[in-house]
Coordinates of C-alpha atoms and ligand atoms in Angstrom, one line a residue:
X1 CA -9.9 30.8 4.1
X2 CA -8.9 27.2 3.6
X3 CA -5.3 26.2 3.0
X4 CA -4.2 25.6 -0.6
X5 CA -4.2 22.0 -1.5
X6 CA -0.7 20.8 -2.4
X7 CA -0.5 17.8 -4.7
X8 CA 2.6 15.9 -5.7
X9 CA 3.0 14.2 -9.1
X10 CA 5.9 11.8 -8.6
X11 CA 7.8 9.7 -11.2
X12 CA 11.0 8.9 -13.0
X13 CA 10.2 11.3 -16.0
X14 CA 13.1 9.7 -18.0
X15 CA 12.2 11.7 -20.0
X16 CA 8.9 13.7 -19.7
X17 CA 6.5 12.9 -22.5
X18 CA 3.4 14.7 -23.9
X19 CA 1.3 12.3 -21.8
X20 CA 2.9 13.5 -18.6
X21 CA 2.5 17.0 -19.7
X22 CA -1.2 16.5 -20.6
X23 CA -1.7 15.2 -17.0
X24 CA 0.2 18.1 -15.5
X25 CA -2.0 20.6 -17.4
X26 CA -5.2 18.9 -16.3
X27 CA -4.0 18.6 -12.7
X28 CA -2.9 22.3 -12.6
X29 CA -6.5 23.2 -13.2
X30 CA -7.7 21.1 -10.2
X31 CA -5.1 21.8 -7.5
X32 CA -3.8 25.1 -6.2
X33 CA -0.2 24.0 -6.0
X34 CA 1.3 21.1 -8.0
X35 CA 4.8 19.7 -7.4
X36 CA 6.2 17.5 -10.2
X37 CA 8.7 15.4 -8.2
X38 CA 11.4 13.4 -9.9
X39 CA 12.9 10.3 -8.1
X40 CA 16.6 10.9 -7.7
X41 CA 17.9 7.3 -7.5
X42 CA 15.9 4.7 -9.2
X43 CA 16.8 1.1 -9.5
X44 CA 16.3 1.4 -13.2
X45 CA 19.3 2.9 -15.1
X46 CA 18.3 6.4 -16.2
X47 CA 18.8 7.6 -19.7
X48 CA 19.1 11.2 -18.6
X49 CA 20.9 12.5 -15.5
X50 CA 18.6 14.0 -12.8
X51 CA 19.7 17.6 -13.7
X52 CA 18.7 17.2 -17.3
X53 CA 15.3 15.6 -16.4
X54 CA 14.6 18.5 -14.1
X55 CA 15.6 21.1 -16.8
X56 CA 13.4 19.5 -19.4
X57 CA 10.4 19.4 -17.1
X58 CA 11.0 23.0 -15.9
X59 CA 11.0 24.2 -19.6
X60 CA 7.9 22.2 -20.4
X61 CA 5.9 23.6 -17.5
X62 CA 7.2 27.1 -17.7
X63 CA 3.8 28.5 -18.6
X64 CA 2.0 27.0 -15.6
X65 CA 2.3 29.3 -12.7
X66 CA 1.0 26.9 -10.0
X67 CA 3.4 24.1 -11.0
X68 CA 6.8 23.6 -9.3
X69 CA 9.4 21.0 -10.0
X70 CA 11.5 19.2 -7.4
X71 CA 13.3 15.9 -6.7
X72 CA 13.3 13.5 -3.9
X73 CA 15.1 10.4 -2.5
X74 CA 13.8 7.9 -0.1
X75 CA 10.1 7.5 0.6
X76 CA 7.7 9.5 -1.4
X77 CA 5.4 10.0 1.6
X78 CA 8.3 11.6 3.6
X79 CA 8.8 14.0 0.8
X80 CA 5.1 14.7 0.5
X81 CA 4.9 15.4 4.3
X82 CA 8.0 17.7 4.1
X83 CA 6.3 19.6 1.3
X84 CA 3.0 19.9 3.1
X85 CA 1.2 17.9 0.4
X86 CA -2.0 16.1 1.2
X87 CA -2.4 14.4 -2.3
X88 CA -0.3 12.2 -4.5
X89 CA -1.3 12.3 -8.1
X90 CA -0.7 9.4 -10.5
X91 CA -1.9 8.9 -14.1
X92 CA -3.6 5.7 -15.2
X93 CA -3.5 5.1 -19.0
X94 CA -5.0 1.7 -19.2
X95 CA -6.2 -1.2 -17.1
X96 CA -2.6 -2.6 -17.2
X97 CA -1.4 0.3 -15.1
X98 CA -4.0 -0.4 -12.4
X99 CA -2.4 -3.2 -10.5
X100 CA 1.0 -1.5 -10.0
X101 CA -0.7 1.8 -9.1
X102 CA -3.1 0.1 -6.6
X103 CA -0.1 -1.6 -4.8
X104 CA 1.8 1.7 -4.6
X105 CA -1.3 3.7 -3.5
X106 CA -2.1 1.2 -0.7
X107 CA 1.5 1.0 0.5
X108 CA 1.6 4.8 0.6
X109 CA -1.7 4.8 2.5
X110 CA -0.3 2.3 5.0
X111 CA 2.8 4.5 5.5
X112 CA 0.9 7.8 5.6
X113 CA -2.9 7.4 6.1
X114 CA -3.4 11.2 6.0
X115 CA -2.2 11.4 2.4
X116 CA -4.6 10.5 -0.4
X117 CA -3.6 9.1 -3.8
X118 CA -5.7 10.5 -6.7
X119 CA -5.7 9.1 -10.2
X120 CA -6.3 11.0 -13.3
X121 CA -6.6 9.9 -16.9
X122 CA -4.4 11.5 -19.5
X123 CA -6.0 12.3 -22.9
X124 CA -6.8 9.1 -24.8
X125 CA -4.4 10.1 -27.5
X126 CA -1.6 9.4 -25.0
X127 CA -2.9 6.1 -23.7
X128 CA -0.1 4.1 -25.4
X129 CA 2.7 6.5 -24.6
X130 CA 5.5 5.8 -22.2
X131 CA 9.0 7.1 -21.7
X132 CA 10.4 3.7 -22.3
X133 CA 8.7 3.3 -25.7
X134 CA 9.7 6.8 -26.8
X135 CA 13.4 6.0 -26.0
X136 CA 13.1 2.7 -27.9
X137 CA 11.4 4.3 -31.0
X138 CA 14.1 7.1 -31.0
X139 CA 16.9 4.6 -30.6
X140 CA 15.8 2.8 -33.8
X141 CA 15.4 6.0 -35.8
X142 CA 11.6 6.4 -35.5
X143 CA 9.8 9.8 -35.3
X144 CA 9.1 11.0 -31.8
X145 CA 8.5 14.8 -32.3
X146 CA 4.8 14.6 -31.7
X147 CA 5.2 12.4 -28.6
X148 CA 7.5 14.6 -26.4
X149 CA 8.2 18.3 -25.9
X150 CA 10.6 19.7 -28.6
X151 CA 13.6 20.0 -26.2
X152 CA 13.2 16.3 -25.3
X153 CA 13.1 15.3 -28.9
X154 CA 16.2 17.3 -29.6
X155 CA 18.1 15.9 -26.7
X156 CA 17.1 12.3 -27.5
X157 CA 18.1 12.8 -31.1
X158 CA 21.4 14.3 -30.0
X159 CA 22.1 11.3 -27.8
X160 CA 21.3 8.9 -30.7
X161 CA 23.7 10.8 -33.1
X162 CA 26.4 10.8 -30.4
X163 CA 25.8 7.1 -29.8
X164 CA 26.0 6.2 -33.4
X165 CA 29.5 7.8 -33.6
X166 CA 30.7 5.2 -31.3
X167 CA 29.6 2.2 -33.3
Ligands
PNS1 O1 7.4 6.9 -13.1 P1 7.5 5.7 -12.2 O2 8.8 5.0 -12.4 O3 6.3 4.8 -12.3 O4 7.4 6.3 -10.7 C1 7.5 5.5 -9.6 C2 7.7 6.3 -8.3 C3 8.8 7.3 -8.4 C4 6.4 7.1 -8.0 C5 7.9 5.3 -7.1 O5 8.9 4.4 -7.5 C6 8.2 5.9 -5.8 O6 7.4 6.6 -5.2 N1 9.4 5.7 -5.3 C7 9.9 6.2 -4.0 C8 10.1 5.1 -3.0 C9 8.8 4.8 -2.2 O7 8.2 5.7 -1.6 N2 8.4 3.6 -2.2 C10 7.3 3.1 -1.4 C11 5.9 3.3 -2.0 S1 5.5 2.2 -3.2

């Protein structure tokens, strides 16, 4: 019997959105073992500490038995190798994502030629959705409850309320 194919879906997930979740669900039907991998130390300042990002993802994927959640530091390809993954999964929402994704995929291929990057499209209903925009909409009091899983909406709202106390 052939080895199960392990795929890694890396990102900042700050926080996870329904677009990420849609991609995870689609990918969980294609790969035997899927690891959602959160970057520990990003150059961008994170809204949520790593532990909270992991908790929110774990809760959101709880029903998917072949999906695991992890975190990594350093090079993605080193983490992929350590996990025995042969695939890196990334979502492409629109043409504007392509250039950044192409650069990353080619750099990862240069570093680890045995690992393939595969791209999948999230549902078109999520093509405009990003963690950055969700945070911005929430910060200004807009509705986000149909853009993110419920616990993410609750945590973002709680942060907004706590933040407004300080003004
Ligand atoms: O959600 P993001 O911010 O688009 O995810 C970017 C991520 C985490 C996939 C990327 O920054 C990454 O892989 N960082 C790890 C460092 C690395 O391996 N860099 C070289 C390959 S481009």
